[in-house]
Structure formats: C-alpha cells, structure tokens
C-alpha cells in the first residue's frame, strides 16, 4: 500500500519540550472521533474555532470602544489575533505547543457579551437569581453546546486541553458541575503550560493595544502616560534614539518596545522557572503550586502598574463610562423584555429555552442570556430599537 500523502508524520511536533502538550496524548474529545489525517488534534480544534459563527461575531464586539466608533480601534477579533500572535511567538521560544496556544487564544473571548465588560456586568446582574453570567464560562458553553453545525454533536467537540485552556477562572460552585474540567479548580492545580501562556498573552495584548487605542482616540495623553514606568522608559528610549520622530511613529515605536519588554521577560523568567522545576510531562507541570509561565516580580509589578492606570484613566474615562452606561441600559431592557415575553426572541431561541428546561434549573433565563451574549454590539442596538423605539412603528 502506498503511504497516505496527507498523513501526519508522527514526528510532527518533535522539537517540543517534554512538558509541552502532545496532541497524540490528548485526553480526548467528549464525542469520540477518528484522528485527523493531515492535522494534529490541536490544529483541528483551532480550525473548528476559526470556522465557528461565534468567532466571526467577534469582529463586531467591543473591546473598549463601541465597535462602530472608528475603523482603526481593536475589536474582539483583532484582540484575539494579537493574543494568538504573542502566544505563538512565546510558545516557539519555550518549545511549547503553538497549535494549542493558538486554539486557546482564538477561543478565549468567544463568550463575551456585546459592549465589553459593561455588557458582562449587566448580564451578570440580570442573571443574579438564575445562576449568574460569566463570559469565561460562556466561551466554554459556546464550544460545548451552542455552536450547532455538526451532524454528530452539539458544539465543536474540542479536545480536553483546549477546553481546559478556555476555562481560565471558575467559581468552586460552578466547578462542581463541570466534571473533569472543573476538577483543577477544586484541587487548586494549574492548567497546561500552553493555557498559562495564553492567559499571560491576553494580558500583554490588551494592556498594550489599549494604550495604543487610548492615545489614538485622544482619551489618553502622552503626559498622563509618563506616570506609567513601563511606558515612560520605552518612550525615553525611543526619543533618545529618534529625537525627531513624528508622533504616530513615536507612539508605535513605544508600544512595540513595551510588548518586547514584557515578552522578553516572560520568556526569560519562564525558562528559568521551568529549568528549576524540570517538569517531565504536562501533568507534572499541572501539579505545580503556581503558574510557571510568568513575569519576573519587577516586570509583573510594572505590568500591574500599567493595568491600574488603564483602569482608572481609560476604562473609567467619563466618555467611555457614559457610553457603557447606555450600553448597560440596552442589555437590561432587552433582558427584561425577553423575560416578560419570551416570544419576543427569535423562534430558534424559544425552542432553545424549551429544550433547556429539561436539563437546566435556570432555564428559560439561561436561554435569554445565551441569546443576548451572542449578539454583536450593532445587533443589540438594532434589537433595542426594534423593541423600544416607538418611532419605528410608523
Ligand atoms: Mg481577551
């Protein structure tokens, strides 16, 4: 028999560290499937995520600025791509599994509501008496249940390792209902090193692109940012080397140096930590009492400084805050309307609510949360107009 030209050579992931996740030793998928022929299991996960509806909707979901405000600002899709890019670079340097990091990075924000954190807070408020709402858990719900494109299963039937990475945080209460996936929160173990990396890559990506978008929008100024050590040092290095640079280039050169500072420290510190612990397998890395993919204490302190600055000066800037105040009202109005009369939801979600009553103590409210969380910013705005703008009756 001729060799299958599409078959993956077994050495496809050689060169990986012994503690890197190995797709041939995955804990598998809930619904057993044949092994992929020309990709690894984690590549298949990544491909399913990219082909999902929830992934495409990320383009029209807010990161910090409402998605239609300006074409240049980040949205959740470009954010997820930046997380994947940073994650893959670090994974390669540390000989971790790039495909798994990429899959986790691309899926990590799938469960976000419209209007960023304001949407998440409000939906959580609305769901308080019905089990609450958490975007991280919602990302898992999307890949486990809500995507409905495959003949043999609901969701995307991803590997355990990708699902484990998507579920970054989880309350003890929720962990009890999540079987093997919830176990690590009850036993206080770490996820794979790839999941730890995707988590830090997320932080690097948003801290830096929010500085960039904040400056571009005019809501942040260079003067203000000079109080942030990480920013100040990088800007001073740029000015020393290029004293006459125009502002746009100066800004970009500064942000790229900040990313480089964080990424370089992350690689160096994680290398040292891994060399000290020498985990011989992914499971040994999971047993460690703390994450091994991390910054040095000094750079962690600087990164926290930047994060605190953004929180105070950008996320709570009165213009952003005002916009989010309105966004919260939209979410609350929609939730109340669907709660009062579920027939205001599309039939697909009415059926979803009926189906959930058999298994979910929080149905039908969970179905309303699923519907609202799945909306893009503009869908939520349009839906609000449809239900509340009396002028459109004419
Ligand atoms: Mg994120």
Short mmCIF file of C-alpha atoms and ligand atoms in Angstrom, two decimals:
data_model
loop_
_atom_site.label_atom_id
_atom_site.label_comp_id
_atom_site.label_asym_id
_atom_site.label_seq_id
_atom_site.Cartn_x
_atom_site.Cartn_y
_atom_site.Cartn_z
CA UNK A 1 0.00 0.00 0.00
CA UNK A 2 1.22 3.49 -0.86
CA UNK A 3 1.76 5.82 2.07
CA UNK A 4 -1.07 8.32 2.58
CA UNK A 5 0.35 11.66 1.35
CA UNK A 6 -1.89 13.55 3.78
CA UNK A 7 -0.98 11.53 6.85
CA UNK A 8 0.80 13.44 9.60
CA UNK A 9 4.28 12.11 10.22
CA UNK A 10 4.42 11.05 13.85
CA UNK A 11 7.29 13.46 14.35
CA UNK A 12 5.05 16.43 13.54
CA UNK A 13 5.59 18.00 16.94
CA UNK A 14 9.13 16.90 17.63
CA UNK A 15 11.29 19.65 18.98
CA UNK A 16 8.75 20.29 21.70
CA UNK A 17 9.79 20.26 25.34
CA UNK A 18 8.82 17.19 27.41
CA UNK A 19 6.37 19.34 29.38
CA UNK A 20 4.66 20.64 26.20
CA UNK A 21 1.16 19.38 25.44
CA UNK A 22 1.28 16.47 23.00
CA UNK A 23 -1.76 16.12 20.69
CA UNK A 24 -1.17 12.38 20.31
CA UNK A 25 -1.62 12.02 24.08
CA UNK A 26 -4.63 14.30 24.41
CA UNK A 27 -7.27 13.40 26.99
CA UNK A 28 -9.57 13.40 24.01
CA UNK A 29 -12.96 14.73 22.99
CA UNK A 30 -16.31 14.11 24.69
CA UNK A 31 -17.65 12.61 21.49
CA UNK A 32 -15.00 10.17 20.13
CA UNK A 33 -13.88 10.89 16.57
CA UNK A 34 -11.35 9.42 14.16
CA UNK A 35 -7.92 11.05 14.38
CA UNK A 36 -7.43 13.84 11.81
CA UNK A 37 -5.43 12.76 8.77
CA UNK A 38 -3.37 15.78 7.88
CA UNK A 39 -3.50 17.92 11.01
CA UNK A 40 -2.86 17.41 14.69
CA UNK A 41 -5.77 17.28 17.16
CA UNK A 42 -5.00 20.83 18.34
CA UNK A 43 -4.84 22.13 14.78
CA UNK A 44 -8.28 20.63 14.23
CA UNK A 45 -9.53 22.47 17.33
CA UNK A 46 -8.10 25.74 16.03
CA UNK A 47 -9.70 25.20 12.62
CA UNK A 48 -13.11 24.48 14.14
CA UNK A 49 -12.87 27.66 16.20
CA UNK A 50 -11.97 29.76 13.15
CA UNK A 51 -14.93 28.28 11.23
CA UNK A 52 -17.43 28.91 14.04
CA UNK A 53 -20.15 31.58 13.93
CA UNK A 54 -19.13 32.91 17.34
CA UNK A 55 -15.62 33.59 16.02
CA UNK A 56 -16.92 35.70 13.13
CA UNK A 57 -19.12 37.69 15.51
CA UNK A 58 -16.02 38.80 17.48
CA UNK A 59 -15.38 41.34 14.74
CA UNK A 60 -18.41 43.34 15.82
CA UNK A 61 -17.95 43.12 19.55
CA UNK A 62 -16.45 45.87 21.67
CA UNK A 63 -13.06 45.61 23.26
CA UNK A 64 -13.04 49.07 24.87
CA UNK A 65 -14.57 51.28 22.21
CA UNK A 66 -18.03 50.53 20.77
CA UNK A 67 -17.32 48.59 17.60
CA UNK A 68 -18.74 51.07 15.10
CA UNK A 69 -16.96 54.11 16.59
CA UNK A 70 -13.97 54.05 14.31
CA UNK A 71 -12.47 51.53 11.95
CA UNK A 72 -9.00 51.61 13.48
CA UNK A 73 -9.77 50.54 17.04
CA UNK A 74 -9.38 46.98 18.22
CA UNK A 75 -12.38 44.76 18.42
CA UNK A 76 -12.53 41.31 19.99
CA UNK A 77 -11.46 39.65 16.76
CA UNK A 78 -8.29 41.69 16.26
CA UNK A 79 -7.62 41.37 20.00
CA UNK A 80 -7.86 37.57 19.76
CA UNK A 81 -5.48 37.57 16.77
CA UNK A 82 -2.96 39.64 18.72
CA UNK A 83 -3.21 37.25 21.67
CA UNK A 84 -2.60 34.32 19.30
CA UNK A 85 0.40 36.07 17.72
CA UNK A 86 2.07 36.87 21.04
CA UNK A 87 1.20 33.41 22.40
CA UNK A 88 2.67 31.61 19.40
CA UNK A 89 5.92 33.59 19.48
CA UNK A 90 6.47 32.78 23.14
CA UNK A 91 5.38 29.15 22.66
CA UNK A 92 8.00 28.64 19.99
CA UNK A 93 10.73 30.21 22.12
CA UNK A 94 9.79 27.94 25.05
CA UNK A 95 9.22 24.85 22.85
CA UNK A 96 5.58 24.63 23.93
CA UNK A 97 2.78 23.54 21.63
CA UNK A 98 1.99 26.52 19.37
CA UNK A 99 -1.18 24.98 17.95
CA UNK A 100 -2.75 24.55 21.38
CA UNK A 101 -1.81 28.09 22.43
CA UNK A 102 -3.31 29.41 19.20
CA UNK A 103 -6.55 27.45 19.62
CA UNK A 104 -6.99 28.70 23.20
CA UNK A 105 -6.12 32.29 22.24
CA UNK A 106 -8.59 32.38 19.36
CA UNK A 107 -11.38 30.94 21.51
CA UNK A 108 -10.73 32.72 24.81
CA UNK A 109 -13.16 35.61 24.23
CA UNK A 110 -15.90 33.80 22.28
CA UNK A 111 -18.30 34.13 25.21
CA UNK A 112 -18.05 37.89 25.55
CA UNK A 113 -21.29 39.84 25.52
CA UNK A 114 -21.77 42.90 23.34
CA UNK A 115 -20.34 46.14 24.83
CA UNK A 116 -17.35 44.63 26.61
CA UNK A 117 -17.23 44.49 30.39
CA UNK A 118 -20.28 46.72 30.81
CA UNK A 119 -22.30 44.10 28.95
CA UNK A 120 -20.87 41.29 31.05
CA UNK A 121 -21.56 43.09 34.38
CA UNK A 122 -25.10 43.92 33.41
CA UNK A 123 -25.95 40.46 32.13
CA UNK A 124 -24.46 39.00 35.31
CA UNK A 125 -26.70 41.36 37.32
CA UNK A 126 -29.77 40.31 35.34
CA UNK A 127 -28.88 36.64 35.88
CA UNK A 128 -28.08 37.01 39.60
CA UNK A 129 -31.06 34.96 40.75
CA UNK A 130 -30.59 32.48 37.90
CA UNK A 131 -27.04 31.19 38.26
CA UNK A 132 -25.20 34.36 37.15
CA UNK A 133 -23.33 35.05 33.92
CA UNK A 134 -19.59 34.74 33.40
CA UNK A 135 -18.06 35.30 29.96
CA UNK A 136 -15.36 32.72 30.55
CA UNK A 137 -17.91 30.02 31.27
CA UNK A 138 -19.94 31.26 28.31
CA UNK A 139 -16.95 30.71 25.99
CA UNK A 140 -16.94 27.10 27.11
CA UNK A 141 -20.72 26.89 26.67
CA UNK A 142 -20.34 28.07 23.07
CA UNK A 143 -17.74 25.45 22.14
CA UNK A 144 -19.52 22.70 24.12
CA UNK A 145 -23.13 23.37 23.24
CA UNK A 146 -24.23 26.48 21.40
CA UNK A 147 -22.48 26.10 18.02
CA UNK A 148 -24.76 23.82 16.05
CA UNK A 149 -23.15 22.92 12.76
CA UNK A 150 -22.03 19.32 13.12
CA UNK A 151 -24.12 16.25 12.38
CA UNK A 152 -22.96 14.13 15.29
CA UNK A 153 -22.67 16.55 18.19
CA UNK A 154 -23.60 19.96 19.51
CA UNK A 155 -20.75 22.42 19.99
CA UNK A 156 -17.32 21.94 18.41
CA UNK A 157 -16.34 18.79 20.31
CA UNK A 158 -12.90 20.22 21.16
CA UNK A 159 -10.14 18.37 22.99
CA UNK A 160 -9.95 18.46 26.77
CA UNK A 161 -6.77 20.57 26.62
CA UNK A 162 -8.31 23.38 24.54
CA UNK A 163 -11.44 23.43 26.73
CA UNK A 164 -9.27 23.45 29.86
CA UNK A 165 -7.41 26.48 28.50
CA UNK A 166 -10.62 28.34 27.64
CA UNK A 167 -11.86 27.98 31.21
CA UNK A 168 -9.44 30.41 32.86
CA UNK A 169 -11.39 31.08 36.02
CA UNK A 170 -14.25 29.31 37.65
CA UNK A 171 -16.03 29.57 40.99
CA UNK A 172 -15.97 26.50 43.23
CA UNK A 173 -19.75 26.32 42.86
CA UNK A 174 -19.57 26.19 39.05
CA UNK A 175 -16.53 23.88 39.11
CA UNK A 176 -18.61 21.20 40.86
CA UNK A 177 -20.87 20.96 37.81
CA UNK A 178 -18.08 20.76 35.26
CA UNK A 179 -16.79 17.22 35.81
CA UNK A 180 -13.15 16.60 34.87
CA UNK A 181 -12.77 20.17 33.64
CA UNK A 182 -13.81 21.65 36.99
CA UNK A 183 -11.55 19.33 38.98
CA UNK A 184 -8.48 21.53 38.85
CA UNK A 185 -10.30 24.45 40.49
CA UNK A 186 -11.39 22.19 43.35
CA UNK A 187 -7.89 20.73 43.72
CA UNK A 188 -6.12 24.04 43.04
CA UNK A 189 -3.97 22.68 40.23
CA UNK A 190 -2.65 24.55 37.21
CA UNK A 191 -3.77 24.06 33.61
CA UNK A 192 -1.25 23.15 30.86
CA UNK A 193 1.68 25.50 30.32
CA UNK A 194 0.04 26.42 26.99
CA UNK A 195 -3.09 27.58 28.84
CA UNK A 196 -0.96 29.57 31.29
CA UNK A 197 0.78 31.19 28.33
CA UNK A 198 -2.47 32.12 26.53
CA UNK A 199 -3.58 33.81 29.74
CA UNK A 200 -0.45 35.99 30.00
CA UNK A 201 -0.50 36.70 26.23
CA UNK A 202 -4.05 38.04 26.71
CA UNK A 203 -2.81 40.47 29.36
CA UNK A 204 0.14 41.61 27.23
CA UNK A 205 -2.11 42.15 24.22
CA UNK A 206 -4.85 44.18 25.87
CA UNK A 207 -2.61 46.33 28.05
CA UNK A 208 -0.61 47.40 25.03
CA UNK A 209 -3.31 47.78 22.44
CA UNK A 210 -5.43 49.73 24.89
CA UNK A 211 -2.56 52.22 25.32
CA UNK A 212 -2.38 52.48 21.53
CA UNK A 213 -6.16 52.90 21.08
CA UNK A 214 -6.35 55.22 24.09
CA UNK A 215 -3.77 57.56 22.55
CA UNK A 216 -5.30 57.29 19.09
CA UNK A 217 -8.74 58.21 20.42
CA UNK A 218 -7.35 61.22 22.29
CA UNK A 219 -8.74 59.92 25.60
CA UNK A 220 -5.20 59.35 26.89
CA UNK A 221 -2.28 61.75 26.53
CA UNK A 222 1.47 61.16 26.50
CA UNK A 223 1.80 63.38 29.58
CA UNK A 224 -0.58 61.19 31.54
CA UNK A 225 1.15 58.03 30.42
CA UNK A 226 4.51 59.33 31.64
CA UNK A 227 3.43 58.28 35.14
CA UNK A 228 3.49 54.64 33.97
CA UNK A 229 7.04 53.32 34.44
CA UNK A 230 6.91 50.80 31.63
CA UNK A 231 5.64 53.40 29.15
CA UNK A 232 8.00 56.15 30.30
CA UNK A 233 11.14 54.01 29.97
CA UNK A 234 10.18 52.85 26.49
CA UNK A 235 9.23 56.34 25.28
CA UNK A 236 12.52 57.74 26.61
CA UNK A 237 14.45 55.01 24.78
CA UNK A 238 12.64 55.90 21.54
CA UNK A 239 13.28 59.63 21.98
CA UNK A 240 16.94 59.04 22.67
CA UNK A 241 17.39 57.04 19.51
CA UNK A 242 14.99 59.01 17.26
CA UNK A 243 14.78 62.58 18.66
CA UNK A 244 12.72 63.98 15.75
CA UNK A 245 10.18 61.27 15.18
CA UNK A 246 6.62 62.24 14.25
CA UNK A 247 4.08 61.40 17.00
CA UNK A 248 2.36 58.42 15.29
CA UNK A 249 5.67 56.63 14.71
CA UNK A 250 6.89 57.56 18.18
CA UNK A 251 3.77 56.03 19.68
CA UNK A 252 4.11 52.83 17.68
CA UNK A 253 7.82 52.50 18.50
CA UNK A 254 6.98 52.93 22.19
CA UNK A 255 4.22 50.32 22.23
CA UNK A 256 6.31 47.79 20.35
CA UNK A 257 9.09 48.25 22.91
CA UNK A 258 6.63 47.71 25.73
CA UNK A 259 5.45 44.45 24.15
CA UNK A 260 9.05 43.41 23.61
CA UNK A 261 9.96 44.19 27.24
CA UNK A 262 7.08 42.06 28.52
CA UNK A 263 7.57 39.19 26.07
CA UNK A 264 11.34 39.04 26.60
CA UNK A 265 10.92 38.99 30.38
CA UNK A 266 8.18 36.36 30.13
CA UNK A 267 10.41 34.07 28.06
CA UNK A 268 13.47 34.55 30.27
CA UNK A 269 11.63 34.13 33.58
CA UNK A 270 9.59 31.13 32.40
CA UNK A 271 12.74 29.46 31.06
CA UNK A 272 14.45 29.85 34.43
CA UNK A 273 11.39 28.60 36.32
CA UNK A 274 10.99 25.60 34.00
CA UNK A 275 14.70 24.79 34.30
CA UNK A 276 14.38 24.84 38.10
CA UNK A 277 11.25 22.64 38.28
CA UNK A 278 12.07 20.49 35.23
CA UNK A 279 8.56 19.12 34.74
CA UNK A 280 8.90 15.87 32.78
CA UNK A 281 5.35 15.94 31.37
CA UNK A 282 2.33 18.26 31.03
CA UNK A 283 0.82 16.59 34.10
CA UNK A 284 3.89 17.35 36.20
CA UNK A 285 3.55 20.99 35.12
CA UNK A 286 -0.11 20.89 36.19
CA UNK A 287 0.85 19.72 39.68
CA UNK A 288 2.96 22.80 40.43
CA UNK A 289 1.51 25.04 43.13
CA UNK A 290 1.77 28.13 40.92
CA UNK A 291 1.95 29.06 37.25
CA UNK A 292 5.37 28.51 35.67
CA UNK A 293 4.70 30.80 32.71
CA UNK A 294 5.11 34.18 34.33
CA UNK A 295 6.89 37.52 34.53
CA UNK A 296 9.71 38.35 36.93
CA UNK A 297 8.45 40.15 40.08
CA UNK A 298 9.73 43.52 38.81
CA UNK A 299 8.08 43.26 35.39
CA UNK A 300 4.90 41.85 36.96
CA UNK A 301 4.82 44.98 39.13
CA UNK A 302 5.27 47.22 36.08
CA UNK A 303 2.57 45.38 34.15
CA UNK A 304 0.16 45.78 37.09
CA UNK A 305 1.02 49.50 37.15
CA UNK A 306 0.01 49.82 33.51
CA UNK A 307 -3.18 47.86 34.08
CA UNK A 308 -4.18 50.03 37.06
CA UNK A 309 -3.51 53.16 35.03
CA UNK A 310 -5.71 51.98 32.16
CA UNK A 311 -8.49 51.06 34.51
CA UNK A 312 -8.54 54.47 36.09
CA UNK A 313 -7.87 56.66 33.07
CA UNK A 314 -9.32 54.77 30.11
CA UNK A 315 -11.93 52.20 31.17
CA UNK A 316 -13.44 54.73 33.62
CA UNK A 317 -12.83 57.78 31.44
CA UNK A 318 -16.12 59.68 31.55
CA UNK A 319 -16.67 59.33 27.79
CA UNK A 320 -16.13 55.56 27.81
CA UNK A 321 -18.09 55.26 31.04
CA UNK A 322 -21.00 57.28 29.64
CA UNK A 323 -21.15 55.07 26.57
CA UNK A 324 -21.07 51.97 28.74
CA UNK A 325 -23.84 53.38 30.92
CA UNK A 326 -26.09 53.46 27.86
CA UNK A 327 -24.89 50.01 26.75
CA UNK A 328 -25.85 48.61 30.18
CA UNK A 329 -29.34 50.03 29.79
CA UNK A 330 -29.69 48.35 26.39
CA UNK A 331 -28.76 44.95 27.87
CA UNK A 332 -31.08 45.40 30.85
CA UNK A 333 -34.02 46.47 28.66
CA UNK A 334 -33.53 43.51 26.33
CA UNK A 335 -33.29 41.05 29.20
CA UNK A 336 -36.45 42.38 30.88
CA UNK A 337 -38.38 42.35 27.60
CA UNK A 338 -37.47 38.72 26.81
CA UNK A 339 -38.10 37.71 30.41
CA UNK A 340 -41.58 39.26 30.33
CA UNK A 341 -42.41 37.79 26.93
CA UNK A 342 -40.08 35.07 25.56
CA UNK A 343 -41.95 35.25 22.24
CA UNK A 344 -40.05 38.45 21.53
CA UNK A 345 -37.00 36.23 20.95
CA UNK A 346 -36.47 34.52 17.59
CA UNK A 347 -38.13 31.09 17.40
CA UNK A 348 -34.75 29.38 17.44
CA UNK A 349 -34.14 30.75 20.96
CA UNK A 350 -37.70 29.99 22.10
CA UNK A 351 -37.03 26.37 21.13
CA UNK A 352 -33.64 26.58 22.86
CA UNK A 353 -35.41 27.78 26.05
CA UNK A 354 -37.89 24.88 25.86
CA UNK A 355 -35.12 22.35 25.32
CA UNK A 356 -33.10 23.73 28.25
CA UNK A 357 -35.98 23.33 30.73
CA UNK A 358 -35.31 19.56 30.66
CA UNK A 359 -31.73 19.87 31.87
CA UNK A 360 -31.07 23.34 33.26
CA UNK A 361 -32.58 24.59 36.52
CA UNK A 362 -32.02 28.14 35.30
CA UNK A 363 -33.92 27.80 32.05
CA UNK A 364 -35.53 29.80 30.49
CA UNK A 365 -33.33 32.65 31.80
CA UNK A 366 -30.19 30.86 30.62
CA UNK A 367 -31.60 30.86 27.10
CA UNK A 368 -32.17 34.62 27.27
CA UNK A 369 -28.55 35.08 28.43
CA UNK A 370 -27.35 32.83 25.58
CA UNK A 371 -29.29 34.95 23.08
CA UNK A 372 -28.11 38.31 24.42
CA UNK A 373 -24.48 37.20 24.95
CA UNK A 374 -24.34 36.02 21.34
CA UNK A 375 -25.34 39.42 19.97
CA UNK A 376 -22.85 41.78 18.38
CA UNK A 377 -22.89 45.43 19.51
CA UNK A 378 -24.89 46.52 16.49
CA UNK A 379 -27.32 43.61 16.75
CA UNK A 380 -28.08 44.59 20.35
CA UNK A 381 -28.57 48.24 19.34
CA UNK A 382 -30.87 47.24 16.46
CA UNK A 383 -32.83 44.83 18.64
CA UNK A 384 -33.28 47.57 21.22
CA UNK A 385 -34.54 49.95 18.56
CA UNK A 386 -36.93 47.31 17.25
CA UNK A 387 -38.47 46.76 20.68
CA UNK A 388 -38.28 50.20 22.28
CA UNK A 389 -38.15 52.88 19.58
CA UNK A 390 -41.84 53.71 19.14
CA UNK A 391 -40.97 55.97 16.19
CA UNK A 392 -40.12 52.91 14.07
CA UNK A 393 -43.78 51.76 14.33
CA UNK A 394 -44.74 54.24 11.67
MG1 LIG B 1 -9.01 38.70 25.99
#
